Coordinates of C-alpha atoms and ligand atoms in Angstrom, one line a residue:
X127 CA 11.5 123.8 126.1
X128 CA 13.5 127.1 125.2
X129 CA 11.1 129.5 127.5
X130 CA 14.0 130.9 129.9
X131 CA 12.5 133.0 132.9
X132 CA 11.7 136.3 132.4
X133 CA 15.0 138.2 132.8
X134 CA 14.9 141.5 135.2
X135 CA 17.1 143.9 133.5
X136 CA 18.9 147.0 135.6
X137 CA 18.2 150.6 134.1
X138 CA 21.7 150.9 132.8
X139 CA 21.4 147.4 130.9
X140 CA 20.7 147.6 126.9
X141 CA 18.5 144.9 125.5
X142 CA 20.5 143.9 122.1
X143 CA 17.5 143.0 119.7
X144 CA 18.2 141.7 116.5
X145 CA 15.5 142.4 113.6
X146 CA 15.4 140.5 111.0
X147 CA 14.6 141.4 107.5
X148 CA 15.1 139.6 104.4
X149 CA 12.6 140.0 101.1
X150 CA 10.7 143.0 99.9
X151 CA 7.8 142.5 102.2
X152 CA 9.6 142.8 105.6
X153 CA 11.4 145.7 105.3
X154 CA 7.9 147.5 105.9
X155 CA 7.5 145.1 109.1
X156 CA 10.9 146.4 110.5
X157 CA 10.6 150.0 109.8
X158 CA 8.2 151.2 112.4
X159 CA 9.6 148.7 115.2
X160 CA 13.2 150.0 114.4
X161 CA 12.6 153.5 114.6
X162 CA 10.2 153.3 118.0
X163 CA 13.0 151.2 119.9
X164 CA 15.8 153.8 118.8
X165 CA 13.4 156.1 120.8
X166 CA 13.8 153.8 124.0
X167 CA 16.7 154.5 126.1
X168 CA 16.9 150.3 126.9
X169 CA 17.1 149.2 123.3
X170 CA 19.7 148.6 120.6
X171 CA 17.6 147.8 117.9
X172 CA 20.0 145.6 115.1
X173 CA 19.4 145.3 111.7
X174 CA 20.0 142.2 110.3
X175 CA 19.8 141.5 106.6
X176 CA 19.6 138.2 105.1
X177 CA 20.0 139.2 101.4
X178 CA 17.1 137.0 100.4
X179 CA 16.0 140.0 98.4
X180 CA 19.3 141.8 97.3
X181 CA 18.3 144.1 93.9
X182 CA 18.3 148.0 94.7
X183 CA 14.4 148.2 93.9
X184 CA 14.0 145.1 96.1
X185 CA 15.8 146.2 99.0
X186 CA 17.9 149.5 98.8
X187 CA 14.8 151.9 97.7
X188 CA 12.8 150.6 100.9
X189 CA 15.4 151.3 103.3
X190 CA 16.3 154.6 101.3
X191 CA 12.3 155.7 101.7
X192 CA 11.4 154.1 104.9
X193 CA 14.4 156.2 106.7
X194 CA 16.0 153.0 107.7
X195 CA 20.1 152.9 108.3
X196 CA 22.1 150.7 106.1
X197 CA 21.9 147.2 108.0
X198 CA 24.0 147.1 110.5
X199 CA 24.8 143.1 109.9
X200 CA 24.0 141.9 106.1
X201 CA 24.3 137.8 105.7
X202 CA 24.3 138.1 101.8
X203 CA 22.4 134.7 101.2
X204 CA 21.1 135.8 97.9
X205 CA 18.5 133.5 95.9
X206 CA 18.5 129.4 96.1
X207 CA 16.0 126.4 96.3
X208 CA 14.1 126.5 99.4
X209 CA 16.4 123.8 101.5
X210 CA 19.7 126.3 100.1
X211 CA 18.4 129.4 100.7
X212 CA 17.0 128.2 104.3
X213 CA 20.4 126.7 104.9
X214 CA 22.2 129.4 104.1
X215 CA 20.5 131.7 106.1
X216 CA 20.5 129.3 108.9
X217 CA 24.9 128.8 108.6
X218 CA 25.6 132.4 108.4
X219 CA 23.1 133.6 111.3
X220 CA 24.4 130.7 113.4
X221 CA 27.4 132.9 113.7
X222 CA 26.2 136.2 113.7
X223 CA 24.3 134.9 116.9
X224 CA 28.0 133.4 118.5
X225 CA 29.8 136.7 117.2
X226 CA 27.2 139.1 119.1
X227 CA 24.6 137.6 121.8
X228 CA 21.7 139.3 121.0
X229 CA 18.6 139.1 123.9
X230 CA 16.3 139.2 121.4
X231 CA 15.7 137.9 118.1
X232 CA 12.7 139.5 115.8
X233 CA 11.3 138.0 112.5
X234 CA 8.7 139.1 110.8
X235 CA 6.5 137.7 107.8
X236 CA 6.8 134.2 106.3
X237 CA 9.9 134.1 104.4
X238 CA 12.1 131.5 104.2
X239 CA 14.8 133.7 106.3
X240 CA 12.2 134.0 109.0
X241 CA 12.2 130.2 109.7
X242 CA 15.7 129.8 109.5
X243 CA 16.7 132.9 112.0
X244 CA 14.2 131.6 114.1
X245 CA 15.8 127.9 113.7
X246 CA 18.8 129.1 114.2
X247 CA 18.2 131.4 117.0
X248 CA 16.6 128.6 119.3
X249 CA 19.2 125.7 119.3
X250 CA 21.8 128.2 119.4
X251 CA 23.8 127.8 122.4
X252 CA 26.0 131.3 123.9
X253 CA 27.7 128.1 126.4
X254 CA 29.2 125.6 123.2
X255 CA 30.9 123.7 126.0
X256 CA 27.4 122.7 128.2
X257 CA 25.1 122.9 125.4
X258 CA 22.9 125.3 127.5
X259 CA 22.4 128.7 129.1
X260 CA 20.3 131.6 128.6
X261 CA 19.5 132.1 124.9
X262 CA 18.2 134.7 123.1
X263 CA 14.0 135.4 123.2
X264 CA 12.7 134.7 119.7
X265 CA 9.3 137.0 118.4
X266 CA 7.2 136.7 115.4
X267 CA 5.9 139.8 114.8
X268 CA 2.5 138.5 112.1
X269 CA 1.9 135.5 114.4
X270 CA -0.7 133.0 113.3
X271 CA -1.7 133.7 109.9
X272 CA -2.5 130.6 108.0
X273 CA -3.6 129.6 104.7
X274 CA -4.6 126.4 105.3
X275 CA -3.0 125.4 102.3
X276 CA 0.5 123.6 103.2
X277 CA 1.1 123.7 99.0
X278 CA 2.8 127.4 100.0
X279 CA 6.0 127.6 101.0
X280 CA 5.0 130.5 103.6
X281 CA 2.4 128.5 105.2
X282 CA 5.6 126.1 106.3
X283 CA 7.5 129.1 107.5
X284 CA 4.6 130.1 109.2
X285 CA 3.9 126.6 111.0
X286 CA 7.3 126.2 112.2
X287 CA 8.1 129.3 112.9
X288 CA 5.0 130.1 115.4
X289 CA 5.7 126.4 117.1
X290 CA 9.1 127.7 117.7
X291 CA 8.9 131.6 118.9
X292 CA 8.3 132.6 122.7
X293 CA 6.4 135.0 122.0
X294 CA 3.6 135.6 119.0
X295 CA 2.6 139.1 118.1
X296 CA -0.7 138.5 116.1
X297 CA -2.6 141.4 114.0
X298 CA -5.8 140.0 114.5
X299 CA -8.0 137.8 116.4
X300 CA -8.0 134.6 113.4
X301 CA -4.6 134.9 114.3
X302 CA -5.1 134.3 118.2
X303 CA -7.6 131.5 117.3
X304 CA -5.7 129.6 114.8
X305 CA -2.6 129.5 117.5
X306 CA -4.6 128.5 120.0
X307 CA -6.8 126.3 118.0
X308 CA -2.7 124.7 117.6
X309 CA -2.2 124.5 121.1
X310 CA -0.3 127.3 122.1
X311 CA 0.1 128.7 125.1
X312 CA -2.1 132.0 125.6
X313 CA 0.8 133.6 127.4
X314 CA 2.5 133.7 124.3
X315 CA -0.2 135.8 122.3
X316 CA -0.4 139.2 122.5
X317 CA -2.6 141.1 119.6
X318 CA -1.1 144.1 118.2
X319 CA -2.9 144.8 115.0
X320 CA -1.3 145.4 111.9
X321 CA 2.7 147.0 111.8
X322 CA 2.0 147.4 107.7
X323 CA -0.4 150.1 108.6
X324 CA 2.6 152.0 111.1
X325 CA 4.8 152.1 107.6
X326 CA 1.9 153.7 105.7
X327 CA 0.8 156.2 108.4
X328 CA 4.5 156.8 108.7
X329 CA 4.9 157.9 105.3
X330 CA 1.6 159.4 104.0
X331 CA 2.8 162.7 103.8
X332 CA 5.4 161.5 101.4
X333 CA 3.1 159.0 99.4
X334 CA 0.5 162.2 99.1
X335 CA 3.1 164.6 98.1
X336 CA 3.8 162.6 94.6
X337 CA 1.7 161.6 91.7
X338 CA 3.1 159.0 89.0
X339 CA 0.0 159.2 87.0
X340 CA 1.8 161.4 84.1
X341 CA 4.8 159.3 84.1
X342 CA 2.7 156.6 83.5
X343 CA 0.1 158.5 81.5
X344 CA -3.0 157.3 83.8
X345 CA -5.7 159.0 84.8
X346 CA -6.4 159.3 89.2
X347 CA -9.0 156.5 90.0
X348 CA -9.1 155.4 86.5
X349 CA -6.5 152.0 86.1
X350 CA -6.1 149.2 87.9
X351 CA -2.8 148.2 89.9
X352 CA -1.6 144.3 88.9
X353 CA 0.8 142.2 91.3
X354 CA 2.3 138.8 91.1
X355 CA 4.5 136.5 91.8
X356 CA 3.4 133.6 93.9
X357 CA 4.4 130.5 92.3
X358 CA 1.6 129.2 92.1
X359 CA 0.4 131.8 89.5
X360 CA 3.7 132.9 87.8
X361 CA 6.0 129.3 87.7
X362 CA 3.9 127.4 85.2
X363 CA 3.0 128.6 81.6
X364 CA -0.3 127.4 81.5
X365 CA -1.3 129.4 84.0
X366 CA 0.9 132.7 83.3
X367 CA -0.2 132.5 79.7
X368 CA -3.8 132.4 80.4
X369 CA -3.3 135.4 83.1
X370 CA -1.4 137.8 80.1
X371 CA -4.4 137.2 77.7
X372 CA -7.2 137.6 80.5
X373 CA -4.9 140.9 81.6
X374 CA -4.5 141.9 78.3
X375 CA -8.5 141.9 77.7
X376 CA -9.2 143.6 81.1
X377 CA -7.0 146.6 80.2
X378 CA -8.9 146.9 77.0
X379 CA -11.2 148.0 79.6
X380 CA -9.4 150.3 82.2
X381 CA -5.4 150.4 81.4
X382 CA -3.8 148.2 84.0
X383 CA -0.2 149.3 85.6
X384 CA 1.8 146.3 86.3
X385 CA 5.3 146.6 88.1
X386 CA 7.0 143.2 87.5
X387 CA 8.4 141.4 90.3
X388 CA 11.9 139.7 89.3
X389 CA 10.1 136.3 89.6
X390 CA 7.7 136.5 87.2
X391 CA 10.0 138.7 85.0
X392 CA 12.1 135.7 84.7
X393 CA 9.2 133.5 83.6
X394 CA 7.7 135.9 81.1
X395 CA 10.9 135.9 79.2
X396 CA 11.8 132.4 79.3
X397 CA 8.7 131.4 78.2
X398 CA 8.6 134.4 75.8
X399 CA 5.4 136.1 77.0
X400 CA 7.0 139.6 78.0
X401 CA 6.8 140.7 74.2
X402 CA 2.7 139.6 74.1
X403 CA 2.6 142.1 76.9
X404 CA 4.7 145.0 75.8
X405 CA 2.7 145.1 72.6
X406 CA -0.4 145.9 74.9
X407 CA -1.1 149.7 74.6
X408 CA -3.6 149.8 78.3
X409 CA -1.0 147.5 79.7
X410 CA 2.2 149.4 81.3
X411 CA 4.8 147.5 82.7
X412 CA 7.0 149.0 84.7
X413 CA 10.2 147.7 87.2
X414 CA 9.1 146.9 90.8
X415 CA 9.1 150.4 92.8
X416 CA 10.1 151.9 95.9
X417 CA 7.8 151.6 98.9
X418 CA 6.8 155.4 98.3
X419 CA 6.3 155.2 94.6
X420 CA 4.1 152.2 94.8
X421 CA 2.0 153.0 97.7
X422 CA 1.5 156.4 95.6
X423 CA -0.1 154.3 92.4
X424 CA -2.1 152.1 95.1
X425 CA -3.3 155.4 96.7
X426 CA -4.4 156.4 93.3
X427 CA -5.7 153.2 91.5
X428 CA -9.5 152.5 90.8
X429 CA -8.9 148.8 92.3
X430 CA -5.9 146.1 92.8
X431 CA -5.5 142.5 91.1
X432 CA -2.5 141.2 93.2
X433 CA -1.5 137.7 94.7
X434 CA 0.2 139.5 97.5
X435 CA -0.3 139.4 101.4
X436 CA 0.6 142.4 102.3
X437 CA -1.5 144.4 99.6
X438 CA -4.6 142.7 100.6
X439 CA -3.9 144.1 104.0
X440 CA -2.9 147.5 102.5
X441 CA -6.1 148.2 100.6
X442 CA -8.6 147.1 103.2
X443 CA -7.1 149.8 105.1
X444 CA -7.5 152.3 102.2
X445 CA -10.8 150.9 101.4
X446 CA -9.7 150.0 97.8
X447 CA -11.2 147.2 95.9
X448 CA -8.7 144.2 95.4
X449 CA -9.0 141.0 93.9
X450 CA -6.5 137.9 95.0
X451 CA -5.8 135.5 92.5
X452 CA -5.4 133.0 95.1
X453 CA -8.1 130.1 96.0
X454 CA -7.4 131.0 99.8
X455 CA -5.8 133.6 102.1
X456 CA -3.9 133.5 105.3
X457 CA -5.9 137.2 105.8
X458 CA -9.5 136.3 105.8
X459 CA -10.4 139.6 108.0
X460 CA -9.5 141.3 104.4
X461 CA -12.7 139.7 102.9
X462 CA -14.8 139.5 105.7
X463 CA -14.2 143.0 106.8
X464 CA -12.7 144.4 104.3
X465 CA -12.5 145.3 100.7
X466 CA -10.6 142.1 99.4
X467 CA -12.3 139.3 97.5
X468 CA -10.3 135.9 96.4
X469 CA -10.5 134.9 92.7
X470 CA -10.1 132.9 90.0
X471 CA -8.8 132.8 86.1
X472 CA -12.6 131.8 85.6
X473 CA -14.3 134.9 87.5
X474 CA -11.5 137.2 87.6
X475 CA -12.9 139.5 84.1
X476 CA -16.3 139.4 85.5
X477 CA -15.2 140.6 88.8
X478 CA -13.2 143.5 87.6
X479 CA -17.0 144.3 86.0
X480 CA -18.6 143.8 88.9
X481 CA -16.1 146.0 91.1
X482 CA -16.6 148.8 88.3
X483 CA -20.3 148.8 88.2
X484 CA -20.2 148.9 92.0
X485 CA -21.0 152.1 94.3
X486 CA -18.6 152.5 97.3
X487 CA -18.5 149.0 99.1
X488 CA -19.4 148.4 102.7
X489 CA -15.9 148.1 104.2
X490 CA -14.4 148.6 107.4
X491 CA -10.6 149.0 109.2
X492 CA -9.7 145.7 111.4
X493 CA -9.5 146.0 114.9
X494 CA -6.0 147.8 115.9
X495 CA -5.3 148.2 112.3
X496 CA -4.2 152.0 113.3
X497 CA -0.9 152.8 113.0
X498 CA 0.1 152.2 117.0
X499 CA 1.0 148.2 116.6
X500 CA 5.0 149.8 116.8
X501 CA 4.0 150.9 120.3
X502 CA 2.1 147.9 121.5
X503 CA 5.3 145.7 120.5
X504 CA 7.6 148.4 122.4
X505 CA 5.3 147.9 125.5
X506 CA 5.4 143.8 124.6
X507 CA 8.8 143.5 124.9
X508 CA 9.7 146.0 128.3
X509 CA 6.7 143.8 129.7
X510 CA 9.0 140.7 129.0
X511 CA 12.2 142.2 129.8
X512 CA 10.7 143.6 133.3
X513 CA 11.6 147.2 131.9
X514 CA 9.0 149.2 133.6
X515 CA 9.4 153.4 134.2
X516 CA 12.5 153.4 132.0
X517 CA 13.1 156.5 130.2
X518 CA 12.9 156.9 126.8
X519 CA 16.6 158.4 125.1
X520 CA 15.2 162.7 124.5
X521 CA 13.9 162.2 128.6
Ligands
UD1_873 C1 9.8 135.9 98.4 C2 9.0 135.2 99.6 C3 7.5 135.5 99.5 C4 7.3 137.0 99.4 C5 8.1 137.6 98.2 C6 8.0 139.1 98.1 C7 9.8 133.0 100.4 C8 9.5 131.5 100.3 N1 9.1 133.7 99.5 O1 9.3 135.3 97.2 O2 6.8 135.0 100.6 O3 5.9 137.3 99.2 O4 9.5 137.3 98.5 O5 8.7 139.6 97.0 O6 10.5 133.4 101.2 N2 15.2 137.8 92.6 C9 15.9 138.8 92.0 N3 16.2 139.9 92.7 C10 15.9 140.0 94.0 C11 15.2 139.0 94.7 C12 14.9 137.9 93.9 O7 16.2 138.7 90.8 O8 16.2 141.1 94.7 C13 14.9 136.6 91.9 C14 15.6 135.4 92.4 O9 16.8 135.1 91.8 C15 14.6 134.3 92.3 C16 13.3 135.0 92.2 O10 13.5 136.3 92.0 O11 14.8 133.6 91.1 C17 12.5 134.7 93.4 O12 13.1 135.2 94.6 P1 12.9 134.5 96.1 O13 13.5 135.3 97.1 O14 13.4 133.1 96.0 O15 11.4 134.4 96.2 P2 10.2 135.4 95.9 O16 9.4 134.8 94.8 O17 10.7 136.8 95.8

């Protein structure tokens, strides 16, 4: 339906490739794809910002540590239900698209502004008057993930978004099974590993060079990092009361270091649990950090209780024990390869035992999890364009 035939581009043409990034978790995604195409002579990589995630340690601290530009477009959506938010994005990008013709439209992730670019971006028409023409070639970079649990609002943006793209950049082989299991076209899958692992080998210099453990008055290898803010976990009070009092006994334990996402922020004060916390001595809370900073206390931690995607990812890499309080995850090569095990309220105390009593685990690294997905893309994309031999900008 929208697959236009590959377009042979002349040495002197620029490809104009919009990236898209929009919440906390993409702006890692971008970063290593936006500075390898500023290497390429053929590229004009574009930073698009959504403003799904607009607070400065949401948003400004990544670009600030990950050497990013300011974005060079910023649609300012800001926060919404799921149908305003998407619809926002979707109005404002509609006309970013008309305004500057873009060959190439990136997204990244699962977010709700990676449907709705990608929406956008393949009924947009450059021709208003036929309705037609040559429009720009959408990517997913994370292609294929899936949950199997359609109760998340990622697993949608996943769903559509992958039966919409022209071309799916998976970083593993469950995501090359589950498309094709979908019936996608193999053409359209090409395996690049993981890009999260590009950020961090970008920037382990800088996450080595600091140590928060005195500002936080921990001890190296000796605390436990906590993350949430899935819905799921953090929306009702049921559930986010019974997490602060299991929490609260764990650190009794090992002192856990929790940097609050605005989400659950919001939901620990309205329904008055933040005080519970802050009166827990082995329980820091802290604001959400900079890429840097955090990376720094996941470096250092003795093992991770999170409900995030990308930090199951992030500690399989770094062979760092980490429990997801999630009954699934659209990751699974971080359990059965790697150091990540799925939890409960139920087993989650015991675990945290059972991870401390424990000798080194028997871990490995995913396949292309290895800092070169950047350059896969890169080549990806000149194979697409027909971009062969062309030099790169110091050449
Ligand atoms: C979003 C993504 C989720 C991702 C997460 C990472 C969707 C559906 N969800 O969830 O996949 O894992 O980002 O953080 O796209 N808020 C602020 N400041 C901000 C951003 C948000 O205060 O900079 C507040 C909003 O007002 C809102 C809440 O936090 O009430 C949630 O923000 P939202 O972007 O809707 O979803 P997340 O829970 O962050």
């Amino acid at each position: 339906m929208l697959t236009c035939p590959p377009a042979a581009v002349s040495p002197v043409t620029r490809i104009t490739i919009h990236l898209i990034a929009a919440a906390r978790p993409n702006f890692m995604k971008i970063a290593p794809l936006y500075h390898a195409l500023e290497k390429e002579k053929w590229a004009k990589p574009v930073i698009v910002h959504t403003g799904q995630h607009y607070d400065l340690n949401m948003s400004d601290a990544f670009f600030q540590d990950l050497g990013l530009p300011e974005p060079h477009i910023h649609l300012g959506v800001g926060s919404g239900t799921h149908a305003e938010q998407t619809g926002r994005v979707m109005m404002a990008y509609e006309k970013v698209l008309l305004e500057t013709k873009p060959d190439m439209v990136i997204v990244v992730g699962d977010v709700n502004s990676t449907l709705a670019c990608t929406i956008a971006t393949v009924k947009i028409s450059y021709d208003t008057l036929k309705n037609s023409g040559p429009r720009p070639v959408v990517a997913h970079l994370e292609a294929g993930l899936r949950s199997f649990d359609r109760t998340m609002p990622e697993e949608i943006n996943r769903i559509v978004t992958d039966s919409l793209a022209e071309i799916l950049w998976t970083p593993s082989q469950d995501g090359n099974d589950n498309l094709i299991r979908e019936g996608v076209a193999k053409e359209k899958i090409v395996m690049v590993g993981n890009i999260m692992i590009d950020s961090l080998e970008m920037m382990r210099k800088k996450i080595e060079e600091i140590d928060l453990c005195p500002e936080f008055n921990l001890e190296k290898g000796e605390y436990g990092l906590v993350t949430l803010h899935r819905p799921s976990n953090v929306d009702d009070l049921d559930m986010l009361k019974e997490i602060c009092s299991i929490l609260i006994r764990i650190s009794e334990k090992m002192p856990l270091l929790f940097p609050v996402h605005p989400r659950t922020r919001k939901n620990l004060e309205k329904y008055g649990l933040i005080k519970m916390l802050y009166n827990s001595k082995k329980l820091i809370l802290s604001d959400p950090m900079s890429y840097i900073r955090f990376m720094s206390v996941v470096f250092n931690c003795r093992l991770v209780i999170t409900d995030s995607g990308g930090i199951q990812e992030e500690t399989t890499y770094l062979g760092i024990p980490c429990l997801t309080m999630r009954p699934n995850t659209e990751r699974p090569v971080t359990v059965t390869q790697g150091s990540n095990r799925l939890c409960t309220l139920k087993n989650l105390e015991q675990s945290v035992s059972d991870i401390l009593s424990e000798k080194n685990g028997d871990y490995s690294i995913p396949e292309l999890w290895d800092g070169k997905t950047a350059d896969r893309v890169v080549k990806s994309i000149k194979n697409r364009f027909r971009l062969h031999n062309l030099p790169k900008k110091s050449l």
